[in-house]
PDB file of N, CA and C in Angstrom:
ATOM      1  N   MET A   1       0.856  -1.171   0.000  1.00 72.00           N
ATOM      2  CA  MET A   1       0.000   0.000   0.000  1.00 72.00           C
ATOM      3  C   MET A   1       0.901   1.233   0.000  1.00 72.00           C
ATOM      4  N   THR A   2       0.660   2.085  -0.937  1.00 93.00           N
ATOM      5  CA  THR A   2       1.511   3.267  -1.050  1.00 93.00           C
ATOM      6  C   THR A   2       1.029   4.360  -0.091  1.00 93.00           C
ATOM      7  N   LEU A   3       1.852   5.328   0.066  1.00 93.00           N
ATOM      8  CA  LEU A   3       1.537   6.425   0.969  1.00 93.00           C
ATOM      9  C   LEU A   3       0.329   7.214   0.470  1.00 93.00           C
ATOM     10  N   SER A   4       0.208   7.390  -0.828  1.00 93.00           N
ATOM     11  CA  SER A   4      -0.929   8.147  -1.374  1.00 93.00           C
ATOM     12  C   SER A   4      -2.246   7.399  -1.137  1.00 93.00           C
ATOM     13  N   MET A   5      -2.233   6.057  -1.256  1.00 94.00           N
ATOM     14  CA  MET A   5      -3.459   5.302  -0.993  1.00 94.00           C
ATOM     15  C   MET A   5      -3.823   5.376   0.488  1.00 94.00           C
ATOM     16  N   LEU A   6      -2.827   5.324   1.356  1.00 94.00           N
ATOM     17  CA  LEU A   6      -3.071   5.425   2.780  1.00 94.00           C
ATOM     18  C   LEU A   6      -3.676   6.794   3.118  1.00 94.00           C
ATOM     19  N   LEU A   7      -3.141   7.829   2.523  1.00 95.00           N
ATOM     20  CA  LEU A   7      -3.671   9.167   2.728  1.00 95.00           C
ATOM     21  C   LEU A   7      -5.100   9.274   2.189  1.00 95.00           C
ATOM     22  N   PHE A   8      -5.345   8.671   1.045  1.00 95.00           N
ATOM     23  CA  PHE A   8      -6.690   8.688   0.457  1.00 95.00           C
ATOM     24  C   PHE A   8      -7.698   8.000   1.377  1.00 95.00           C
ATOM     25  N   TYR A   9      -7.353   6.839   1.920  1.00 95.00           N
ATOM     26  CA  TYR A   9      -8.282   6.116   2.787  1.00 95.00           C
ATOM     27  C   TYR A   9      -8.478   6.825   4.136  1.00 95.00           C
ATOM     28  N   MET A  10      -7.449   7.495   4.605  1.00 94.00           N
ATOM     29  CA  MET A  10      -7.621   8.272   5.839  1.00 94.00           C
ATOM     30  C   MET A  10      -8.569   9.439   5.608  1.00 94.00           C
ATOM     31  N   LEU A  11      -8.426  10.099   4.483  1.00 95.00           N
ATOM     32  CA  LEU A  11      -9.311  11.203   4.142  1.00 95.00           C
ATOM     33  C   LEU A  11     -10.739  10.710   3.925  1.00 95.00           C
ATOM     34  N   LEU A  12     -10.889   9.578   3.263  1.00 94.00           N
ATOM     35  CA  LEU A  12     -12.213   9.009   3.039  1.00 94.00           C
ATOM     36  C   LEU A  12     -12.868   8.624   4.365  1.00 94.00           C
ATOM     37  N   GLY A  13     -12.111   8.058   5.280  1.00 92.00           N
ATOM     38  CA  GLY A  13     -12.649   7.711   6.595  1.00 92.00           C
ATOM     39  C   GLY A  13     -13.084   8.939   7.374  1.00 92.00           C
ATOM     40  N   ALA A  14     -12.301  10.008   7.304  1.00 91.00           N
ATOM     41  CA  ALA A  14     -12.675  11.242   7.997  1.00 91.00           C
ATOM     42  C   ALA A  14     -13.941  11.837   7.403  1.00 91.00           C
ATOM     43  N   LEU A  15     -14.062  11.797   6.083  1.00 91.00           N
ATOM     44  CA  LEU A  15     -15.264  12.337   5.438  1.00 91.00           C
ATOM     45  C   LEU A  15     -16.507  11.515   5.773  1.00 91.00           C
ATOM     46  N   LEU A  16     -16.347  10.208   5.895  1.00 89.00           N
ATOM     47  CA  LEU A  16     -17.502   9.372   6.248  1.00 89.00           C
ATOM     48  C   LEU A  16     -17.831   9.465   7.731  1.00 89.00           C
ATOM     49  N   ALA A  17     -16.845   9.720   8.574  1.00 91.00           N
ATOM     50  CA  ALA A  17     -17.085   9.784  10.012  1.00 91.00           C
ATOM     51  C   ALA A  17     -17.731  11.102  10.429  1.00 91.00           C
ATOM     52  N   TRP A  18     -17.544  12.159   9.646  1.00 86.00           N
ATOM     53  CA  TRP A  18     -18.063  13.472  10.025  1.00 86.00           C
ATOM     54  C   TRP A  18     -19.581  13.494  10.159  1.00 86.00           C
ATOM     55  N   PRO A  19     -20.380  13.035   9.161  1.00 88.00           N
ATOM     56  CA  PRO A  19     -21.837  13.064   9.355  1.00 88.00           C
ATOM     57  C   PRO A  19     -22.305  12.089  10.439  1.00 88.00           C
ATOM     58  N   CYS A  20     -21.605  10.983  10.596  1.00 87.00           N
ATOM     59  CA  CYS A  20     -21.970  10.043  11.663  1.00 87.00           C
ATOM     60  C   CYS A  20     -21.749  10.683  13.024  1.00 87.00           C
ATOM     61  N   TRP A  21     -20.679  11.455  13.169  1.00 88.00           N
ATOM     62  CA  TRP A  21     -20.409  12.132  14.428  1.00 88.00           C
ATOM     63  C   TRP A  21     -21.479  13.178  14.718  1.00 88.00           C
ATOM     64  N   LEU A  22     -21.936  13.894  13.678  1.00 90.00           N
ATOM     65  CA  LEU A  22     -22.992  14.885  13.876  1.00 90.00           C
ATOM     66  C   LEU A  22     -24.297  14.226  14.311  1.00 90.00           C
ATOM     67  N   LEU A  23     -24.640  13.108  13.698  1.00 91.00           N
ATOM     68  CA  LEU A  23     -25.860  12.392  14.082  1.00 91.00           C
ATOM     69  C   LEU A  23     -25.764  11.850  15.504  1.00 91.00           C
ATOM     70  N   LEU A  24     -24.601  11.353  15.865  1.00 90.00           N
ATOM     71  CA  LEU A  24     -24.419  10.834  17.221  1.00 90.00           C
ATOM     72  C   LEU A  24     -24.540  11.942  18.256  1.00 90.00           C
ATOM     73  N   ARG A  25     -23.963  13.094  17.976  1.00 90.00           N
ATOM     74  CA  ARG A  25     -24.056  14.221  18.906  1.00 90.00           C
ATOM     75  C   ARG A  25     -25.501  14.691  19.051  1.00 90.00           C
ATOM     76  N   ARG A  26     -26.252  14.730  17.947  1.00 90.00           N
ATOM     77  CA  ARG A  26     -27.655  15.135  18.006  1.00 90.00           C
ATOM     78  C   ARG A  26     -28.485  14.132  18.799  1.00 90.00           C
ATOM     79  N   ALA A  27     -28.191  12.847  18.654  1.00 89.00           N
ATOM     80  CA  ALA A  27     -28.920  11.820  19.406  1.00 89.00           C
ATOM     81  C   ALA A  27     -28.605  11.918  20.892  1.00 89.00           C
ATOM     82  N   GLN A  28     -27.361  12.227  21.241  1.00 88.00           N
ATOM     83  CA  GLN A  28     -27.011  12.378  22.652  1.00 88.00           C
ATOM     84  C   GLN A  28     -27.686  13.593  23.261  1.00 88.00           C
ATOM     85  N   GLN A  29     -27.815  14.668  22.516  1.00 84.00           N
ATOM     86  CA  GLN A  29     -28.497  15.847  23.028  1.00 84.00           C
ATOM     87  C   GLN A  29     -29.982  15.591  23.196  1.00 84.00           C
ATOM     88  N   ALA A  30     -30.569  14.758  22.348  1.00 83.00           N
ATOM     89  CA  ALA A  30     -31.996  14.463  22.453  1.00 83.00           C
ATOM     90  C   ALA A  30     -32.292  13.608  23.681  1.00 83.00           C
ATOM     91  N   ARG A  31     -31.323  12.827  24.149  1.00 82.00           N
ATOM     92  CA  ARG A  31     -31.536  11.974  25.315  1.00 82.00           C
ATOM     93  C   ARG A  31     -31.414  12.724  26.626  1.00 82.00           C
ATOM     94  N   GLN A  32     -30.887  13.947  26.615  1.00 78.00           N
ATOM     95  CA  GLN A  32     -30.739  14.715  27.844  1.00 78.00           C
ATOM     96  C   GLN A  32     -32.107  15.146  28.346  1.00 78.00           C
ATOM     97  N   PRO A  33     -32.302  15.186  29.664  1.00 77.00           N
ATOM     98  CA  PRO A  33     -33.602  15.619  30.188  1.00 77.00           C
ATOM     99  C   PRO A  33     -33.854  17.086  29.864  1.00 77.00           C
ATOM    100  N   LEU A  34     -35.103  17.431  29.730  1.00 72.00           N
ATOM    101  CA  LEU A  34     -35.460  18.799  29.417  1.00 72.00           C
ATOM    102  C   LEU A  34     -35.223  19.686  30.633  1.00 72.00           C
ATOM    103  N   ARG A  35     -34.872  20.912  30.366  1.00 74.00           N
ATOM    104  CA  ARG A  35     -34.674  21.869  31.448  1.00 74.00           C
ATOM    105  C   ARG A  35     -36.026  22.369  31.927  1.00 74.00           C
ATOM    106  N   CYS A  36     -36.152  22.521  33.226  1.00 75.00           N
ATOM    107  CA  CYS A  36     -37.383  23.067  33.789  1.00 75.00           C
ATOM    108  C   CYS A  36     -37.340  24.583  33.638  1.00 75.00           C
ATOM    109  N   VAL A  37     -38.398  25.128  33.125  1.00 76.00           N
ATOM    110  CA  VAL A  37     -38.491  26.579  32.974  1.00 76.00           C
ATOM    111  C   VAL A  37     -39.776  27.050  33.627  1.00 76.00           C
ATOM    112  N   GLN A  38     -39.801  28.287  34.018  1.00 74.00           N
ATOM    113  CA  GLN A  38     -41.000  28.860  34.611  1.00 74.00           C
ATOM    114  C   GLN A  38     -42.041  29.062  33.508  1.00 74.00           C
ATOM    115  N   PRO A  39     -43.315  28.762  33.783  1.00 75.00           N
ATOM    116  CA  PRO A  39     -44.338  29.027  32.765  1.00 75.00           C
ATOM    117  C   PRO A  39     -44.467  30.525  32.528  1.00 75.00           C
ATOM    118  N   TYR A  40     -44.810  30.878  31.338  1.00 74.00           N
ATOM    119  CA  TYR A  40     -44.903  32.286  30.968  1.00 74.00           C
ATOM    120  C   TYR A  40     -46.120  32.898  31.640  1.00 74.00           C
ATOM    121  N   GLN A  41     -45.905  33.907  32.431  1.00 72.00           N
ATOM    122  CA  GLN A  41     -46.984  34.636  33.087  1.00 72.00           C
ATOM    123  C   GLN A  41     -46.700  36.123  32.908  1.00 72.00           C
ATOM    124  N   PRO A  42     -47.399  36.743  31.992  1.00 73.00           N
ATOM    125  CA  PRO A  42     -47.140  38.174  31.802  1.00 73.00           C
ATOM    126  C   PRO A  42     -47.556  38.951  33.049  1.00 73.00           C
ATOM    127  N   ARG A  43     -46.754  39.884  33.444  1.00 75.00           N
ATOM    128  CA  ARG A  43     -47.055  40.673  34.644  1.00 75.00           C
ATOM    129  C   ARG A  43     -48.129  41.702  34.319  1.00 75.00           C
ATOM    130  N   GLN A  44     -49.024  41.884  35.271  1.00 65.00           N
ATOM    131  CA  GLN A  44     -50.054  42.905  35.123  1.00 65.00           C
ATOM    132  C   GLN A  44     -49.401  44.271  35.278  1.00 65.00           C
ATOM    133  N   PRO A  45     -49.846  45.245  34.501  1.00 62.00           N
ATOM    134  CA  PRO A  45     -49.259  46.577  34.684  1.00 62.00           C
ATOM    135  C   PRO A  45     -49.622  47.114  36.064  1.00 62.00           C
ATOM    136  N   ARG A  46     -48.638  47.547  36.775  1.00 63.00           N
ATOM    137  CA  ARG A  46     -48.874  48.041  38.128  1.00 63.00           C
ATOM    138  C   ARG A  46     -49.366  49.483  38.072  1.00 63.00           C
ATOM    139  N   LEU A  47     -50.330  49.740  38.935  1.00 59.00           N
ATOM    140  CA  LEU A  47     -50.837  51.099  39.043  1.00 59.00           C
ATOM    141  C   LEU A  47     -49.901  51.894  39.941  1.00 59.00           C
ATOM    142  N   PRO A  48     -49.836  53.196  39.719  1.00 60.00           N
ATOM    143  CA  PRO A  48     -48.971  53.996  40.606  1.00 60.00           C
ATOM    144  C   PRO A  48     -49.517  53.959  42.032  1.00 60.00           C
ATOM    145  N   ALA A  49     -48.616  53.982  42.991  1.00 60.00           N
ATOM    146  CA  ALA A  49     -49.014  53.924  44.393  1.00 60.00           C
ATOM    147  C   ALA A  49     -49.827  55.163  44.747  1.00 60.00           C
ATOM    148  N   ALA A  50     -50.988  54.944  45.386  1.00 57.00           N
ATOM    149  CA  ALA A  50     -51.861  56.058  45.763  1.00 57.00           C
ATOM    150  C   ALA A  50     -51.371  56.666  47.069  1.00 57.00           C
ATOM    151  N   ASP A  51     -51.515  57.971  47.178  1.00 56.00           N
ATOM    152  CA  ASP A  51     -51.163  58.673  48.419  1.00 56.00           C
ATOM    153  C   ASP A  51     -52.233  58.400  49.468  1.00 56.00           C
ATOM    154  N   ALA A  52     -51.950  58.705  50.720  1.00 55.00           N
ATOM    155  CA  ALA A  52     -52.893  58.458  51.815  1.00 55.00           C
ATOM    156  C   ALA A  52     -54.148  59.314  51.648  1.00 55.00           C
ATOM    157  N   GLY A  53     -54.015  60.529  51.172  1.00 56.00           N
ATOM    158  CA  GLY A  53     -55.169  61.416  50.998  1.00 56.00           C
ATOM    159  C   GLY A  53     -55.875  61.200  49.667  1.00 56.00           C
ATOM    160  N   ASP A  54     -55.318  60.390  48.816  1.00 55.00           N
ATOM    161  CA  ASP A  54     -55.871  60.166  47.475  1.00 55.00           C
ATOM    162  C   ASP A  54     -56.482  58.780  47.414  1.00 55.00           C
ATOM    163  N   THR A  55     -57.637  58.595  48.054  1.00 56.00           N
ATOM    164  CA  THR A  55     -58.274  57.277  48.108  1.00 56.00           C
ATOM    165  C   THR A  55     -59.320  57.160  47.033  1.00 56.00           C
ATOM    166  N   ALA A  56     -59.550  55.926  46.585  1.00 61.00           N
ATOM    167  CA  ALA A  56     -60.532  55.695  45.538  1.00 61.00           C
ATOM    168  C   ALA A  56     -61.923  55.452  46.121  1.00 61.00           C
ATOM    169  N   THR A  57     -62.022  55.075  47.402  1.00 66.00           N
ATOM    170  CA  THR A  57     -63.333  54.814  47.995  1.00 66.00           C
ATOM    171  C   THR A  57     -63.793  56.039  48.778  1.00 66.00           C
ATOM    172  N   PRO A  58     -65.093  56.318  48.766  1.00 64.00           N
ATOM    173  CA  PRO A  58     -65.599  57.481  49.516  1.00 64.00           C
ATOM    174  C   PRO A  58     -65.525  57.213  51.010  1.00 64.00           C
ATOM    175  N   PRO A  59     -65.498  58.243  51.808  1.00 66.00           N
ATOM    176  CA  PRO A  59     -65.461  58.025  53.259  1.00 66.00           C
ATOM    177  C   PRO A  59     -66.737  57.368  53.748  1.00 66.00           C
ATOM    178  N   ARG A  60     -66.631  56.631  54.853  1.00 70.00           N
ATOM    179  CA  ARG A  60     -67.796  55.921  55.397  1.00 70.00           C
ATOM    180  C   ARG A  60     -68.795  56.884  56.016  1.00 70.00           C
ATOM    181  N   ALA A  61     -70.060  56.536  55.859  1.00 70.00           N
ATOM    182  CA  ALA A  61     -71.114  57.341  56.494  1.00 70.00           C
ATOM    183  C   ALA A  61     -71.221  56.970  57.966  1.00 70.00           C
ATOM    184  N   GLN A  62     -71.565  57.970  58.789  1.00 69.00           N
ATOM    185  CA  GLN A  62     -71.646  57.712  60.221  1.00 69.00           C
ATOM    186  C   GLN A  62     -72.991  57.209  60.630  1.00 69.00           C
TER     187      GLN A  62
END
């Protein structure tokens, strides 16, 4: 076996191993457990804080 044939087969092996390596990596990532995330809950817009003298309810009747 000449050096050029050896180089050719090494290059051919690397080219064939590359897509197999990508598929293997994707399969390993698919087997990992999913990350827990917080469910999406949009925050309600907060109203500005009311002052003590600025009440929304009328005073109580006596």
